[in-house]
């Protein structure tokens, strides 16, 4: 006979547990949604700009380490060549010493008075003895030279070894700075990827419009009539102004793209003035000056000297800001912590 028993109803306690679990899940889901909302376009832009500035700083550190590496490599190579030449000189001196020793051995090694007594021709012997004395003096001189060369060679070898140690440290630092730079750029790209294609296009168009406006403002003479400190500074600023709108690219030294110190180096090169490659060395390319003494064409440094631009007058800087941006004019009030200016001689 078929059973007609009614299905067992869930207990009140079980219903309460299930209800509480479902409610908790909904609450957690709601909290997660509240805790991690999608950032707005303006928030993404601000974060990307901040990462850009950090990437720019990492870029200067990376290229500074790279420049130091190249310098050390040249120094190590020169020292190694010097050590090789020194070793060859010692080998030649030793060879010469061996020839002297052979000549001395051929003299017989007898006491000179005995040799004189046995000699059939005393006059000839005296001539030979005089020559032997000269050989002995040369031998002593050669030994002294060898000892001095060996001392110098030991110092040069130690110097080369120390430089190799420095080079290994710089190469390690170089790898760390490169990793940091790539990390900042990747993080900025991830943030940009949270926006729609239209939003990203709008940010790019806003930047281009701002760049065009800054160029037009400069062309209208709205940067004031401040006189440059020198003809070279004026020429450098004029050259840099022709690059407005060119993209910032890590390691860029022109003419198609620039990083911040690449732009300043390129601009001064157009004025036939050589300045060094990165911000941390450009700070020493002239006397330092305060904000109130700035003149158009002066180098201006910001954020612990990790960023540089050219003073353009009226509290404005012409610079390559950071990855993703373009060469542009910008108010000094928006660029972070001003350090000092440098007037290139």
XYZ file of C-alpha atoms in Angstrom:
345
model
C 0.000 0.000 0.000
C 1.398 3.389 -0.957
C 2.282 5.696 1.851
C 0.322 8.952 2.053
C 2.506 10.526 4.697
C 3.044 14.295 4.303
C 6.645 15.430 3.733
C 8.451 16.434 6.860
C 8.462 20.228 7.287
C 11.755 21.930 8.144
C 12.077 22.781 11.766
C 11.683 26.360 12.925
C 15.329 26.404 14.031
C 16.528 25.353 10.573
C 14.375 27.993 8.876
C 15.829 30.605 11.198
C 19.427 29.543 10.358
C 18.767 29.571 6.611
C 17.095 32.953 6.791
C 19.969 34.410 8.816
C 22.537 32.957 6.392
C 20.762 34.435 3.391
C 20.480 37.789 5.106
C 24.176 37.755 5.981
C 25.102 36.937 2.398
C 23.000 39.831 1.130
C 24.551 42.141 3.723
C 28.110 41.074 2.836
C 27.373 41.494 -0.826
C 26.009 44.958 -0.163
C 29.038 45.888 1.945
C 31.417 44.654 -0.765
C 29.603 46.738 -3.329
C 29.812 49.766 -1.057
C 33.490 49.139 -0.184
C 34.693 48.820 -3.761
C 32.702 51.156 -5.992
C 33.964 51.825 -9.485
C 36.050 55.016 -9.427
C 34.761 57.937 -11.453
C 36.582 59.299 -14.484
C 37.910 62.261 -12.482
C 39.120 59.968 -9.680
C 40.878 57.693 -12.170
C 42.491 60.682 -13.844
C 43.751 62.036 -10.503
C 45.164 58.631 -9.498
C 46.763 58.137 -12.911
C 48.404 61.570 -12.683
C 49.737 60.734 -9.213
C 51.130 57.444 -10.506
C 52.545 59.336 -13.469
C 54.492 61.662 -11.185
C 55.779 58.643 -9.227
C 56.732 56.916 -12.474
C 58.548 60.073 -13.575
C 60.549 60.022 -10.342
C 61.356 56.315 -10.829
C 62.358 57.083 -14.417
C 64.915 59.692 -13.310
C 66.293 57.303 -10.686
C 66.508 54.508 -13.255
C 68.320 56.588 -15.860
C 70.545 58.103 -13.169
C 71.611 54.585 -12.172
C 72.039 53.679 -15.837
C 74.304 56.671 -16.411
C 76.356 55.724 -13.343
C 76.602 52.159 -14.635
C 77.940 53.331 -17.992
C 80.492 55.577 -16.276
C 81.666 52.745 -14.012
C 81.919 50.360 -16.957
C 84.270 52.790 -18.711
C 86.335 53.258 -15.550
C 86.588 49.491 -14.962
C 87.613 48.909 -18.584
C 90.306 51.609 -18.360
C 91.625 50.174 -15.084
C 91.705 46.643 -16.482
C 93.683 47.881 -19.494
C 96.051 49.701 -17.138
C 96.516 46.542 -15.044
C 97.252 44.511 -18.193
C 99.852 47.048 -19.341
C 101.410 47.088 -15.883
C 101.674 43.306 -15.841
C 103.336 43.358 -19.261
C 105.865 45.930 -18.042
C 106.706 43.692 -15.082
C 107.076 40.693 -17.395
C 109.469 42.694 -19.600
C 111.484 43.807 -16.572
C 111.702 40.227 -15.329
C 112.850 39.091 -18.748
C 115.552 41.744 -18.714
C 116.579 40.716 -15.212
C 116.911 37.150 -16.425
C 119.277 38.287 -19.192
C 121.402 40.134 -16.630
C 121.493 37.069 -14.406
C 122.616 34.925 -17.363
C 125.415 37.368 -18.189
C 126.498 37.349 -14.560
C 126.475 33.571 -14.439
C 128.712 33.398 -17.506
C 131.320 35.455 -15.698
C 132.067 32.352 -13.668
C 130.973 33.364 -10.206
C 134.577 33.252 -8.849
C 135.930 35.753 -6.358
C 137.222 38.773 -8.369
C 140.716 38.569 -6.777
C 141.000 34.892 -7.765
C 139.824 35.708 -11.296
C 142.486 38.442 -11.532
C 145.203 36.031 -10.338
C 144.171 33.374 -12.883
C 143.684 35.761 -15.747
C 146.275 35.583 -18.537
C 145.531 39.214 -19.420
C 144.946 41.377 -16.341
C 143.975 44.433 -18.429
C 141.232 42.475 -20.190
C 139.981 41.121 -16.873
C 139.743 44.589 -15.356
C 137.632 45.719 -18.300
C 135.367 42.694 -17.837
C 135.132 43.307 -14.089
C 134.040 46.881 -14.728
C 131.344 45.606 -17.108
C 130.249 43.086 -14.467
C 129.887 45.851 -11.887
C 127.690 47.722 -14.312
C 125.575 44.587 -14.836
C 125.170 44.196 -11.077
C 124.077 47.827 -10.745
C 121.567 47.357 -13.579
C 120.278 44.217 -11.895
C 119.710 46.086 -8.630
C 117.949 48.895 -10.510
C 115.761 46.380 -12.372
C 114.803 44.668 -9.119
C 113.837 48.014 -7.610
C 111.699 48.851 -10.658
C 109.965 45.473 -10.478
C 109.149 45.949 -6.798
C 107.749 49.447 -7.441
C 105.690 48.226 -10.431
C 104.319 45.353 -8.374
C 103.241 47.756 -5.635
C 101.473 50.046 -8.148
C 99.918 47.034 -9.888
C 98.503 45.742 -6.595
C 96.882 49.146 -5.955
C 95.410 49.262 -9.466
C 94.042 45.734 -9.118
C 92.376 46.664 -5.818
C 90.902 49.804 -7.371
C 89.552 47.763 -10.300
C 88.079 45.207 -7.874
C 86.407 47.971 -5.839
C 84.950 49.465 -9.023
C 83.614 46.067 -10.033
C 81.906 45.831 -6.637
C 80.377 49.279 -7.148
C 79.252 48.231 -10.617
C 77.515 45.143 -9.245
C 75.666 47.313 -6.694
C 74.607 49.802 -9.379
C 73.357 47.014 -11.634
C 71.245 45.699 -8.765
C 69.851 49.190 -8.126
C 69.181 49.576 -11.842
C 67.068 46.429 -11.858
C 65.100 47.599 -8.818
C 64.413 51.041 -10.306
C 63.330 49.522 -13.614
C 60.940 47.170 -11.812
C 59.501 50.092 -9.823
C 59.031 52.164 -12.995
C 57.317 49.323 -14.832
C 55.088 48.676 -11.808
C 53.893 52.285 -11.679
C 53.170 52.334 -15.412
C 51.312 49.017 -15.233
C 49.231 50.214 -12.288
C 48.300 53.401 -14.155
C 47.284 51.356 -17.188
C 45.125 49.072 -15.028
C 43.319 52.105 -13.694
C 42.784 53.505 -17.178
C 41.410 50.142 -18.270
C 38.582 50.520 -15.728
C 37.236 53.357 -17.883
C 35.317 52.985 -21.095
C 37.005 53.720 -24.415
C 34.960 56.916 -24.654
C 36.084 58.058 -21.198
C 39.736 57.408 -22.030
C 39.348 59.313 -25.295
C 37.770 62.240 -23.399
C 40.775 62.401 -21.016
C 43.195 62.437 -23.958
C 41.207 65.161 -25.708
C 41.087 67.274 -22.523
C 44.882 67.003 -22.211
C 45.388 67.997 -25.856
C 43.038 70.955 -25.451
C 44.910 72.096 -22.331
C 48.201 71.757 -24.204
C 46.946 73.838 -27.129
C 45.587 76.465 -24.742
C 48.903 76.703 -22.889
C 50.788 77.123 -26.180
C 48.360 79.804 -27.350
C 48.718 81.617 -24.029
C 52.496 81.662 -24.406
C 52.239 82.830 -28.012
C 50.030 85.725 -26.917
C 52.737 86.847 -24.521
C 50.674 86.130 -21.429
C 53.741 84.783 -19.602
C 54.942 88.341 -19.000
C 57.919 90.285 -20.236
C 60.601 88.989 -17.881
C 64.055 89.219 -19.396
C 65.999 85.928 -19.626
C 69.168 85.679 -17.569
C 71.217 84.951 -20.692
C 70.993 84.499 -24.433
C 71.616 80.784 -23.933
C 68.709 80.482 -21.513
C 66.469 82.356 -23.960
C 67.549 80.055 -26.816
C 66.919 76.931 -24.733
C 63.439 78.092 -23.733
C 62.619 79.038 -27.323
C 63.726 75.581 -28.534
C 61.666 73.818 -25.863
C 58.577 75.846 -26.811
C 58.624 74.224 -30.259
C 58.147 70.824 -28.625
C 54.832 71.549 -26.892
C 52.488 68.623 -27.488
C 55.267 66.012 -27.870
C 54.654 62.922 -25.697
C 56.462 62.064 -22.482
C 58.302 58.761 -22.953
C 60.593 57.217 -20.357
C 64.170 57.756 -21.518
C 63.095 60.152 -24.279
C 65.725 62.710 -25.243
C 64.043 64.094 -28.365
C 63.189 65.130 -30.859
C 60.054 62.957 -31.061
C 59.523 62.312 -27.350
C 60.977 63.395 -24.019
C 61.157 62.714 -20.338
C 61.580 65.759 -18.084
C 65.385 65.916 -18.011
C 65.568 64.744 -21.617
C 63.640 67.880 -22.626
C 65.875 70.266 -20.672
C 69.049 68.596 -21.970
C 67.767 68.716 -25.567
C 66.675 72.362 -25.236
C 70.093 73.486 -24.014
C 71.818 71.418 -26.695
C 69.965 73.548 -29.266
C 71.658 76.542 -27.620
C 75.043 74.786 -27.987
C 75.258 74.134 -24.243
C 75.860 70.647 -22.869
C 74.153 69.772 -19.592
C 74.037 66.353 -17.950
C 71.356 63.727 -18.504
C 69.211 63.379 -15.365
C 67.749 65.662 -12.707
C 70.097 64.413 -9.999
C 73.114 65.652 -11.979
C 71.480 68.655 -13.668
C 71.174 70.198 -10.197
C 74.947 70.748 -10.428
C 74.983 72.286 -13.917
C 74.993 75.847 -12.603
C 74.594 77.978 -9.469
C 71.407 77.464 -7.456
C 68.900 80.288 -7.070
C 65.703 80.908 -5.137
C 62.200 81.229 -6.511
C 62.227 85.020 -6.419
C 65.363 85.177 -8.582
C 64.114 82.944 -11.406
C 64.456 84.162 -14.980
C 63.133 82.593 -18.214
C 65.370 79.718 -19.290
C 66.455 78.758 -15.757
C 66.114 75.110 -14.750
C 63.515 74.588 -12.013
C 63.450 71.518 -9.772
C 60.548 70.002 -7.854
C 59.778 67.131 -5.482
C 63.211 66.385 -4.020
C 64.798 67.198 -7.407
C 63.047 64.244 -9.059
C 61.463 66.562 -11.645
C 62.811 69.432 -13.753
C 61.468 71.962 -16.238
C 62.339 75.327 -17.760
C 61.081 78.504 -16.137
C 59.003 80.343 -18.732
C 58.068 83.482 -16.775
C 54.986 84.581 -14.812
C 55.208 81.650 -12.357
C 54.964 79.175 -15.246
C 57.106 76.192 -16.199
C 57.536 74.486 -19.566
C 58.117 70.778 -18.959
C 57.481 67.153 -19.869
C 55.239 66.161 -16.929
C 54.974 62.353 -16.686
C 54.160 59.199 -18.711
C 50.914 59.604 -20.606
C 51.150 63.408 -20.729
C 52.699 65.766 -23.280
C 55.165 68.658 -23.148
C 53.235 71.671 -21.899
C 53.249 74.914 -19.911
C 51.993 74.628 -16.338
C 51.650 76.852 -13.295
C 54.304 76.249 -10.649
C 51.499 76.174 -8.085
C 50.281 72.808 -9.416
C 53.608 71.045 -9.759
C 54.378 69.991 -6.215
C 57.186 71.035 -3.922
C 59.559 73.603 -5.450
C 63.210 72.940 -4.517
C 65.336 75.570 -6.268
C 66.368 76.886 -9.658
C 69.663 76.420 -11.475
C 71.067 79.033 -13.830
C 73.044 77.324 -16.574
C 76.173 79.289 -17.387
